[in-house]
Coordinates of C-alpha atoms and ligand atoms in Angstrom, one line a residue:
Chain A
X1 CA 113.0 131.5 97.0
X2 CA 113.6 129.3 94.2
X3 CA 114.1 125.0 94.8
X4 CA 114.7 122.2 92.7
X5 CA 111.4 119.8 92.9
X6 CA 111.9 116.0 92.4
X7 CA 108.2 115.0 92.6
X8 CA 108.5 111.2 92.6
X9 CA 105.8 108.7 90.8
X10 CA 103.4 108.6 93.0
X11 CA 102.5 112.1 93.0
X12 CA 101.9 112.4 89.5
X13 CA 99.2 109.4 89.9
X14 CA 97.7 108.6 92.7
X15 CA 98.9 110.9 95.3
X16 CA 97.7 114.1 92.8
X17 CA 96.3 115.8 96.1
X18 CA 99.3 115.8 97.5
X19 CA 101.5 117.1 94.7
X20 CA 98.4 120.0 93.8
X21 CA 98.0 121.1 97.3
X22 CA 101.6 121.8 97.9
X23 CA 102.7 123.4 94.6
X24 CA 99.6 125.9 95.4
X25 CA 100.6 126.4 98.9
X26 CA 104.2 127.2 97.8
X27 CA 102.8 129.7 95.1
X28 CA 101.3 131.8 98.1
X29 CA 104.3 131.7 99.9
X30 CA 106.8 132.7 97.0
X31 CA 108.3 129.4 97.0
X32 CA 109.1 129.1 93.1
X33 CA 109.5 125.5 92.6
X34 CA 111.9 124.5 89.4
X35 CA 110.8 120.5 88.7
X36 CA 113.3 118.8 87.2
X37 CA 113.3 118.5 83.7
X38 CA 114.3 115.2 84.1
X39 CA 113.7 112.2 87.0
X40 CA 113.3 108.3 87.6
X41 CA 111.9 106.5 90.5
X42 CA 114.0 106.6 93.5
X43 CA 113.4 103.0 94.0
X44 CA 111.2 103.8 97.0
X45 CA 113.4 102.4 99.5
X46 CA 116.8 102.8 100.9
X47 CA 118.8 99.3 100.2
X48 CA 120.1 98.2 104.1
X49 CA 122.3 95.8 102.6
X50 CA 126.4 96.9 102.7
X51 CA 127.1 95.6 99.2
X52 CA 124.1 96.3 96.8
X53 CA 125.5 99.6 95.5
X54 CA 123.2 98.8 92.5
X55 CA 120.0 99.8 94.2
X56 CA 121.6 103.2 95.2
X57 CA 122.1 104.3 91.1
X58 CA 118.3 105.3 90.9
X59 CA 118.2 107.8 93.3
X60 CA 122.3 109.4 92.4
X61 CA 120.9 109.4 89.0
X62 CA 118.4 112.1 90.4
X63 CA 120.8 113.9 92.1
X64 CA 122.5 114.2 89.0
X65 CA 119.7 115.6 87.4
X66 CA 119.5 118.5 90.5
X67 CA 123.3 119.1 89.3
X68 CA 122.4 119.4 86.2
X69 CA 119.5 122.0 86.4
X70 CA 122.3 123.9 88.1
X71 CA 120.8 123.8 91.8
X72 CA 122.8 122.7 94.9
X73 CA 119.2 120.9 96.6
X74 CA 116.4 119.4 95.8
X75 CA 113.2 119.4 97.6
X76 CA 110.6 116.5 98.0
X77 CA 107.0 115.8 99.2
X78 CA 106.8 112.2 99.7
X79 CA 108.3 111.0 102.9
X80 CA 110.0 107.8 101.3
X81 CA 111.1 109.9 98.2
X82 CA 112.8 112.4 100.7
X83 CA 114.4 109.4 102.7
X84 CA 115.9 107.3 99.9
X85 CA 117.2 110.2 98.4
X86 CA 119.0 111.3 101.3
X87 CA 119.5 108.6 102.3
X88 CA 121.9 107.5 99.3
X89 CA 123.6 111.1 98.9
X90 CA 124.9 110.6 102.3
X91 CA 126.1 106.9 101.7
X92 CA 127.7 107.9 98.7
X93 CA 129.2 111.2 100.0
X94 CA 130.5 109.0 103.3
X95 CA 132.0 106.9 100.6
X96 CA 134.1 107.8 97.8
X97 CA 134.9 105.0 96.5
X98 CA 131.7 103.9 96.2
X99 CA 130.3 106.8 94.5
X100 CA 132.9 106.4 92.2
X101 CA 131.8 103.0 91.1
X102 CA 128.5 104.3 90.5
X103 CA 129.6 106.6 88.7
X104 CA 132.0 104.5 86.7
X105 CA 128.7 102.6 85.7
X106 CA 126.5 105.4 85.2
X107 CA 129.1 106.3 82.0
X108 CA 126.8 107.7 80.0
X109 CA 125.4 110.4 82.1
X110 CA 126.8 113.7 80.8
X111 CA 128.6 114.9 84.2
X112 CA 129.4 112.4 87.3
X113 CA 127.6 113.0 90.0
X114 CA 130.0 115.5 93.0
X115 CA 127.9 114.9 96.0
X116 CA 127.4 118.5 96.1
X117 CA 123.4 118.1 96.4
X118 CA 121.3 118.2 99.7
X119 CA 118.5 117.4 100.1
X120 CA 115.4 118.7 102.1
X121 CA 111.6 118.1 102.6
X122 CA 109.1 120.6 102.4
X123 CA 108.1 120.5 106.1
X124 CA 111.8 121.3 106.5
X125 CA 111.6 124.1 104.2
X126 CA 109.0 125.5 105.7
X127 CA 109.7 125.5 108.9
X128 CA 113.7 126.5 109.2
X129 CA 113.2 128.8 105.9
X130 CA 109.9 130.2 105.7
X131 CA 109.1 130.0 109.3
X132 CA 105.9 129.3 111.2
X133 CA 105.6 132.9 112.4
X134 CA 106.2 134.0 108.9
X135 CA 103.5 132.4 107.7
X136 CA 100.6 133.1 110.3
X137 CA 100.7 136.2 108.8
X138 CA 99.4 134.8 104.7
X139 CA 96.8 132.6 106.7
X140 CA 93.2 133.8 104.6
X141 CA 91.1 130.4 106.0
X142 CA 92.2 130.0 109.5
X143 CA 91.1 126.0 110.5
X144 CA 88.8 127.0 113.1
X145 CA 89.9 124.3 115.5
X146 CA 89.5 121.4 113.6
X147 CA 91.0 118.5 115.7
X148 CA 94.1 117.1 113.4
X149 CA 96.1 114.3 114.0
X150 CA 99.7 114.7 113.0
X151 CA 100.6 111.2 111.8
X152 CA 104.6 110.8 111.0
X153 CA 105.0 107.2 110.2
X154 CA 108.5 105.9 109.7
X155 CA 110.8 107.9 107.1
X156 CA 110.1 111.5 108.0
X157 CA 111.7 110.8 111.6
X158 CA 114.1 107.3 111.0
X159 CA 116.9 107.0 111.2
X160 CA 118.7 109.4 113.3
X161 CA 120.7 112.3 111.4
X162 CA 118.2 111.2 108.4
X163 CA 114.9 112.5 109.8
X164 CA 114.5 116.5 110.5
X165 CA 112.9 115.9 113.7
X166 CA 113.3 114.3 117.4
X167 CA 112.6 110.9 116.5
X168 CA 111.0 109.9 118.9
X169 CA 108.5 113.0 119.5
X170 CA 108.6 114.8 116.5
X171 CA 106.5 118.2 116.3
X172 CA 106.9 119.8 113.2
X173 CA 103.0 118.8 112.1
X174 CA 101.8 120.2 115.2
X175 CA 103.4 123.6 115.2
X176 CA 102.1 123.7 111.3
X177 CA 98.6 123.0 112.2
X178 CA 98.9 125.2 115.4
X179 CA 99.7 128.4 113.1
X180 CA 96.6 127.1 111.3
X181 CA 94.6 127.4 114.3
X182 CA 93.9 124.4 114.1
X183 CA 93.9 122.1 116.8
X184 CA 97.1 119.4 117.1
X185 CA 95.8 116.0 118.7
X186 CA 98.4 113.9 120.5
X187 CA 98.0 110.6 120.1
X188 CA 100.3 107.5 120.9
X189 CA 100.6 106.4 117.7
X190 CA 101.6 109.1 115.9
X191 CA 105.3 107.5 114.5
X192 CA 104.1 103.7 114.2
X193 CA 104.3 102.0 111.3
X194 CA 101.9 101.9 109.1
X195 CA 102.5 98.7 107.7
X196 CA 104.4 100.0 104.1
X197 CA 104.7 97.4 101.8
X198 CA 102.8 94.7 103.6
X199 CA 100.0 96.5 101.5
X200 CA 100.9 94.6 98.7
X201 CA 100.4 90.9 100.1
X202 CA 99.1 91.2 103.3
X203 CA 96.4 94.0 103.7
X204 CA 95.5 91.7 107.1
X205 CA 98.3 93.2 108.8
X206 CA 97.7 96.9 107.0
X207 CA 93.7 96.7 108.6
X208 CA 95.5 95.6 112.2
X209 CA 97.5 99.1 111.6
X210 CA 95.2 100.8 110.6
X211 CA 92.4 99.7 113.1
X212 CA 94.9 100.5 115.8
X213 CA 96.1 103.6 114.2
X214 CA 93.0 105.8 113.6
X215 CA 91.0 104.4 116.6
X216 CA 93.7 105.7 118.9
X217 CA 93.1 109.4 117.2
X218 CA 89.3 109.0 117.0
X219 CA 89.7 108.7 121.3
X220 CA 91.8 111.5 121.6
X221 CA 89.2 113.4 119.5
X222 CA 90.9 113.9 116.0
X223 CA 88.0 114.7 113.6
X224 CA 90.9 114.3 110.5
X225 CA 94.8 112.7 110.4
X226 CA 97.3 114.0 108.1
X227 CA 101.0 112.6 106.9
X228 CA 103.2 113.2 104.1
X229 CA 103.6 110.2 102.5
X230 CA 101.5 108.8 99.6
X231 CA 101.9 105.0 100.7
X232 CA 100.7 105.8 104.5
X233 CA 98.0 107.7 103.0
X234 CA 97.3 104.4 101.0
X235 CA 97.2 102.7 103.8
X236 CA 95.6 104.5 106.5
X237 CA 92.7 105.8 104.5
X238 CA 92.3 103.2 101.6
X239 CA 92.9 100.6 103.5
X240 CA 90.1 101.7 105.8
X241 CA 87.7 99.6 103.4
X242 CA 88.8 96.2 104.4
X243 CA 89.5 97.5 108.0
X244 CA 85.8 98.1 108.3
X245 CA 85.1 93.8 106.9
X246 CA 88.0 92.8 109.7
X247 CA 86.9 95.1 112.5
X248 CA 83.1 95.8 113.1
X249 CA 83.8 98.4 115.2
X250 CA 86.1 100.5 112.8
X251 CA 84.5 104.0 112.0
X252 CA 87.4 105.4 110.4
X253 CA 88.3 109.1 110.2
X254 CA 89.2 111.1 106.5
X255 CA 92.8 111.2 106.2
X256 CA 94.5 114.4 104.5
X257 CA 97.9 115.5 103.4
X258 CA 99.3 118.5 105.6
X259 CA 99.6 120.0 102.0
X260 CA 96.1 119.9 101.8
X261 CA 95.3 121.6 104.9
X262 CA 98.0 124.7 104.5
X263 CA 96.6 125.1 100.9
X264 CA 93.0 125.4 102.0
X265 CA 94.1 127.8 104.7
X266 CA 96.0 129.6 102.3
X267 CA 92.5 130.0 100.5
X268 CA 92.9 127.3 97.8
X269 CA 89.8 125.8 96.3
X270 CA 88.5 122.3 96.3
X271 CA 89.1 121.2 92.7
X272 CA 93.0 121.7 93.7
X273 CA 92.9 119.9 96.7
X274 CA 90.8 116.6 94.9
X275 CA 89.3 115.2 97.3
X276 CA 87.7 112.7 94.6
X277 CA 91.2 110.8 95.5
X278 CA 90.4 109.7 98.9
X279 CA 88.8 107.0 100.1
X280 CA 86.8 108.7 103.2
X281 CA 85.5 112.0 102.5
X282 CA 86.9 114.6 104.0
X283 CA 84.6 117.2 102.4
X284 CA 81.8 116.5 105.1
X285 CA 83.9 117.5 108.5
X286 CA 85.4 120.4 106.1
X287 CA 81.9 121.5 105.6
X288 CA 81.2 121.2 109.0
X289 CA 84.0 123.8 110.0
X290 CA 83.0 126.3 107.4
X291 CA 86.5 125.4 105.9
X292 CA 85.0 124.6 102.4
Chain B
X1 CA 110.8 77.2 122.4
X2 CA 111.6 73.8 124.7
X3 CA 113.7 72.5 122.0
X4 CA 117.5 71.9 123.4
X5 CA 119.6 73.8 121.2
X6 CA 123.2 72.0 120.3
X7 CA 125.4 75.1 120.3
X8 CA 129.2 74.5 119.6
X9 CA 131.9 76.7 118.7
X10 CA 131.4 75.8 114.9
X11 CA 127.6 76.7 114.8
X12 CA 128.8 80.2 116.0
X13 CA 131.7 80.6 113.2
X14 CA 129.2 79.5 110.5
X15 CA 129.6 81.0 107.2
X16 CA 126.1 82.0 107.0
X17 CA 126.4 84.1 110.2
X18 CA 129.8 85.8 108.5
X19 CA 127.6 86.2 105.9
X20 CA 124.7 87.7 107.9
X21 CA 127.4 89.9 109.6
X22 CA 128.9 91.2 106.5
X23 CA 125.9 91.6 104.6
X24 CA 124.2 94.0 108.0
X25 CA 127.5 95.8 108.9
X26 CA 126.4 94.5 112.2
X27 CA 128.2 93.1 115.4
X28 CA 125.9 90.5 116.3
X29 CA 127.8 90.1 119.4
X30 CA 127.2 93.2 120.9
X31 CA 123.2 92.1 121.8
X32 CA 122.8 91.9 125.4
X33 CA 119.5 90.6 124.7
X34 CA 117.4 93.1 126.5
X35 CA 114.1 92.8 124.5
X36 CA 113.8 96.8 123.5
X37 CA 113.9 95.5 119.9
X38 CA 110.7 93.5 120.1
X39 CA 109.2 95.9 122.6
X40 CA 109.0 98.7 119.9
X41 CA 108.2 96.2 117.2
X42 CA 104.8 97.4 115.8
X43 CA 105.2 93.8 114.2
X44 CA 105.6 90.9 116.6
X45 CA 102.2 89.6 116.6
X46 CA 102.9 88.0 112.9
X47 CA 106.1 86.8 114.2
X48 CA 107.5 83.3 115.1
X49 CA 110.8 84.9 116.3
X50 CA 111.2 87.7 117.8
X51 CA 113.1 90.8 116.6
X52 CA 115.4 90.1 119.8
X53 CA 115.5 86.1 119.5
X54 CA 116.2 86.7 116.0
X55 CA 119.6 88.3 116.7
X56 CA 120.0 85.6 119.3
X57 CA 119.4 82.4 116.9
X58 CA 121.8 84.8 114.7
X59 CA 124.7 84.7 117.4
X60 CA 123.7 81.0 118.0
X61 CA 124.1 79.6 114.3
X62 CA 120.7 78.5 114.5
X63 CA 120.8 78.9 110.0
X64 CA 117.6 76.7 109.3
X65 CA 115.5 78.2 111.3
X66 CA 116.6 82.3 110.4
X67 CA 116.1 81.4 106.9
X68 CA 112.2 79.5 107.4
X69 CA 111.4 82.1 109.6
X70 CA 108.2 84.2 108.6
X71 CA 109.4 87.2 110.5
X72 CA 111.5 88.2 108.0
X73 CA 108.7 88.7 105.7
X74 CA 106.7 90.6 107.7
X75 CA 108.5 93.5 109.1
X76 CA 108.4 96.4 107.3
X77 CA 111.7 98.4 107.9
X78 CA 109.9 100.8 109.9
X79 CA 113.4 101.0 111.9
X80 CA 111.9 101.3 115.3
X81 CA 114.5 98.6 116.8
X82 CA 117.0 100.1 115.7
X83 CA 116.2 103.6 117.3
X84 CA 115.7 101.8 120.3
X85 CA 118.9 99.7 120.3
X86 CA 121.0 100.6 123.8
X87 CA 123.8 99.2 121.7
X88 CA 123.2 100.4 118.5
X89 CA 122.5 97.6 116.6
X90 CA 120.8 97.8 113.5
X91 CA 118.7 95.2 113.9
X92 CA 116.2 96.2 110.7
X93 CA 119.8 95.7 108.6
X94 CA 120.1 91.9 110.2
X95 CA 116.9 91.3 108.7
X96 CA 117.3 92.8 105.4
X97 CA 120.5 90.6 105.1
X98 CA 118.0 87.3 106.1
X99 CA 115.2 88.3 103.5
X100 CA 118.4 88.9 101.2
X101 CA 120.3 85.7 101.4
X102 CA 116.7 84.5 100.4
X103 CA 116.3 86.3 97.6
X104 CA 119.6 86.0 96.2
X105 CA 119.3 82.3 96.2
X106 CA 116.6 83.1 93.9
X107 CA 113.7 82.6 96.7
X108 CA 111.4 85.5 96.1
X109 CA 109.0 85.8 98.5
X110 CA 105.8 86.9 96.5
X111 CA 105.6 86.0 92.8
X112 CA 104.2 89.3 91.0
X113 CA 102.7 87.9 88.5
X114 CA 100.0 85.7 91.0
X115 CA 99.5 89.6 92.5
X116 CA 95.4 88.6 92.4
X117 CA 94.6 91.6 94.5
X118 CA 91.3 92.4 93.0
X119 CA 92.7 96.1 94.1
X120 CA 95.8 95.8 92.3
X121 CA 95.2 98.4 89.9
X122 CA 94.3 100.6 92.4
X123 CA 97.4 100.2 94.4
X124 CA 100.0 103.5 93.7
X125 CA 103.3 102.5 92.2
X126 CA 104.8 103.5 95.9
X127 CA 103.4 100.4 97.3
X128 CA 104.2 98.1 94.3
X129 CA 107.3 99.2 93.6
X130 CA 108.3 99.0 97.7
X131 CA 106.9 95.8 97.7
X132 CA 108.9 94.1 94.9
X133 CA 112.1 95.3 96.0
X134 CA 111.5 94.1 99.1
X135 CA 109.8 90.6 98.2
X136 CA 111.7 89.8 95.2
X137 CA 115.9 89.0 93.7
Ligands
SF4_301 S1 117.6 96.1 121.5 FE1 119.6 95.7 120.8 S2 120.7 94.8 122.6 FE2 118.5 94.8 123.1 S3 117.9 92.7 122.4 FE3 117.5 94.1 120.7 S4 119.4 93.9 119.5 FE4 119.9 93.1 121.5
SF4_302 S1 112.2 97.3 111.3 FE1 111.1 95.3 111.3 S2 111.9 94.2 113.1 FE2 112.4 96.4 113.4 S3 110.7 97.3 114.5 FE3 110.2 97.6 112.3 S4 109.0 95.8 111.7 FE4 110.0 95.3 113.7

C-alpha cells in the first residue's frame, strides 16, 4: 500500500520519536509512505470562527500539495496535524464558495485546490486497512503485559464526524496494544484535555492536568501512557518536571507514542525509537519487561 | 454573583451579541441552561464564568463583563462542551468568537516577545505556534 505522508513541524524536531517509530513500523507492514515533496505548517489549529477563511489557506495549501504528488489522501501522525487538516477539507468541500475564494487568493499555486483529498490518520490506517488481526501475525517482540495507558486527548476523537472513533469511549489504542499483548489500562481520564496551549503561558494549569492525568493511570496500574500527539506528549511527560515542584506527591509515569510501542514490537531498535527525547525514561520499565 | 442584573430588551439585541452570534454560527437562544457545558469542562477551576453562565451573560447582553472575563483565556478548545451540548451548541465557537472580538481590537492576550519561559527553547513549535494563534490578532 502506498500513502501520501504530510509529517507536520513538530515531527521533524521535537517529536523525532514519533515520526522514526512510525515510518519503521510502516516499513514492516508494507506501508510505503510517499512524504510530500513539499508542505507548510497547518497552523496547528482549526479556526472556530465563521469568517476567518484566512487561517484555513495553510492547511488547503497542503492538500494541494497531496494533489499535486498525484495521490487522492494524505496520511498524518500528529493528532492536531490530522484534525486541522481535515478539519478544513471538509469546510471547504461543505462550501464552494468558500474554497473558491481561497483559491482565488492562493493564485499562484500551479493547480486550484478540487477538494478531492481525504484525509486519514495512521491509527485509522491501520486499523480499517491493515487490520489488527493482520498484524498479530508480523508481531517479533510481543509486549509481555506491560500495563499501557491509552491516552486520546482532544483531536483524535472531537468533534463528531471529525474523530475516527466513539467520542466519548474511544478504543482504537486498546485494541492496538491488545494485539501487542500488551495490557490496555482504563482509566477515566483517558480523553481529557491535556491543557494544549496553556503550555505556553500557563504551565500551572498544564501541572494541574498533568497531576490529575497520570496519577489517575498510575492507580489503575499503567506502568507507561501513550498518545499521538506531539503537544500532549509535551505536556504530559515534559511537563512532569514542574508537576513534581507543584505537587510533592507526583511520581509520574514515562510517556510513549503508540508508534513507539508497535515499532519495538515489530522488532525495531532503540536508536530509532530515541528515547533521549523524553523527559522520563522509559528505558528502565522497557528493561524491566525484557522489551529492550 | 448577588449583583442585580438590569436586563432590557436592548441589552439582548446588542450589537456585540449579533456579533458574538455571527462570529460562532451559534443560536445563543437555544441554551436551556442545564450546566452539562461546565460539568465536562476540564477547565472551570481557572474560571470566573462558567462555560454555561457564559452563554447566559451572552443571551443577557452582559458585554463588559464577556470581554474582562479570564475564562476565555483559559480554555483550551478541547471541545468537551460542545460534545455534551443536549442542544448542540457549540459552545467552544462562543468563546473563540469572545477571545476574537479581543484580538481583533488589537488586544492580544500574551505578548510573544515577553515569552520569559526559561523553557522556551525547549517548547516544540506545536505549542508555540497553537499558542499564538490562539493568544494573539
Ligand atoms: S450544555 Fe448547552 S444547553 Fe446546557 S447549559 Fe451548556 S450551552 Fe446551555
Ligand atoms: S472547549 Fe473550553 S469551555 Fe469547552 S470544555 Fe474545553 S476548555 Fe471548557
Amino acid at each position: 500500500m502506498e500513502v501520501a505522508y504530510y509529517p507536520g513541524c513538530t515531527l521533524k524536531a521535537n517529536a523525532r520519536n514519533f515520526e522514526d517509530s512510525a515510518l519503521f513500523a510502516c516499513e514492516k507492514l508494507d506501508i510505503e509512505i510517499k512524504e510530500l515533496s513539499r508542505w507548510n505548517c497547518c497552523g496547528t489549529v482549526f479556526s472556530l470562527s465563521t469568517d476567518d477563511l484566512i487561517h484555513h489557506m495553510a492547511p488547503v495549501r497542503n492538500l494541494i500539495r497531496v494533489e499535486e504528488n498525484g495521490s487522492n489522501r494524505v496520511m498524518t501522525l500528529c493528532a492536531m496535524c490530522y484534525n486541522t487538516l481535515k478539519r478544513a477539507n471538509e469546510r471547504v468541500k461543505a462550501d464552494p464558495e468558500s474554497l473558491e475564494k481561497l483559491n482565488r487568493v492562493m493564485y499562484k499555486e500551479e493547480v486550484d485546490y478540487q477538494g478531492n483529498v481525504e484525509v486519514v490518520h495512521m491509527l485509522e490506517l491501520l486499523r480499517d486497512e491493515i487490520e489488527f488481526t493482520n498484524l498479530a501475525s508480523k508481531v517479533i517482540k510481543p509486549l509481555n503485559n506491560l500495563k499501557v495507558a491509552c491516552y486520546y486527548g482532544c483531536m483524535l476523537v472531537r468533534p463528531e464526524g471529525i474523530g475516527f472513533d466513539d467520542i466519548e469511549n474511544p478504543s482504537v489504542l486498546e485494541d492496538l496494544i491488545h494485539v501487542l499483548e500488551g495490557q490496555p489500562v482504563d482509566f477515566p481520564f483517558k480523553t481529557e484535555c491535556c491543557g494544549a496551549y496553556q503550555t505556553v503561558d500557563k504551565p500551572d494549569i498544564i501541572a494541574e492536568r498533568t497531576d490529575q492525568i497520570i496519577n489517575s493511570a498510575r492507580n489503575r496500574g499503567a506502568e507507561v501512557m501513550v498518545m499521538a500527539c506531539p503537544l500532549c506528549a509535551f505536556n504530559l511527560d515534559h511537563r512532569q518536571k514542574i508537576t513534581r515542584q507543584v505537587y510533592s506527591g507526583f511520581r509520574g509515569m514515562p510517556v510513549l507514542y503508540f508508534s513507539q510501542l508497535l515499532a519495538l514490537a515489530l522488532g525495531c531498535g532503540t536508536e530509532t525509537l530515541k528515547f533521549d527525547l523524553h523527559y522520563f525514561n522509559p528505558e528502565p520499565i522497557l528493561k524491566e519487561k525484557g522489551l529492550i | 454573583m448577588s449583583e442585580r442584573v438590569d436586563v432590557s430588551r436592548t441589552r439582548i439585541g446588542d450589537p456585540f451579541v449579533l456579533k458574538i452570534e455571527e462570529l460562532s454560527g451559534q443560536n445563543l437562544l437555544a441554551c436551556y441552561q442545564c450546566g452539562k457545558c461546565s460539568a465536562g469542562c476540564p477547565a472551570v477551576s481557572e474560571m470566573d464564568i462558567l462555560p454555561n453562565q457564559i452563554i447566559r451573560y451572552a443571551q443577557l447582553g452582559l458585554t463588559d463583563e464577556l470581554i474582562r472575563s479570564k475564562s476565555i483565556w483559559v480554555c483550551a478548545s478541547c471541545l468537551t462542551c460542545n460534545a455534551r451540548c443536549p442542544k448542540g451548541i457549540n459552545i467552544a465557537e462562543v468563546i473563540e468568537a469572545l477571545r476574537q472580538i479581543q484580538l481583533r481590537r488589537r488586544n492580544d492576550h500574551i505578548d510573544i516577545g515577553k515569552v520569559k519561559d526559561p523553557e522556551m527553547e525547549e517548547l516544540p513549535p506545536i505549542a508555540l505556534i497553537s499558542s499564538f494563534r490562539k493568544f494573539t490578532s
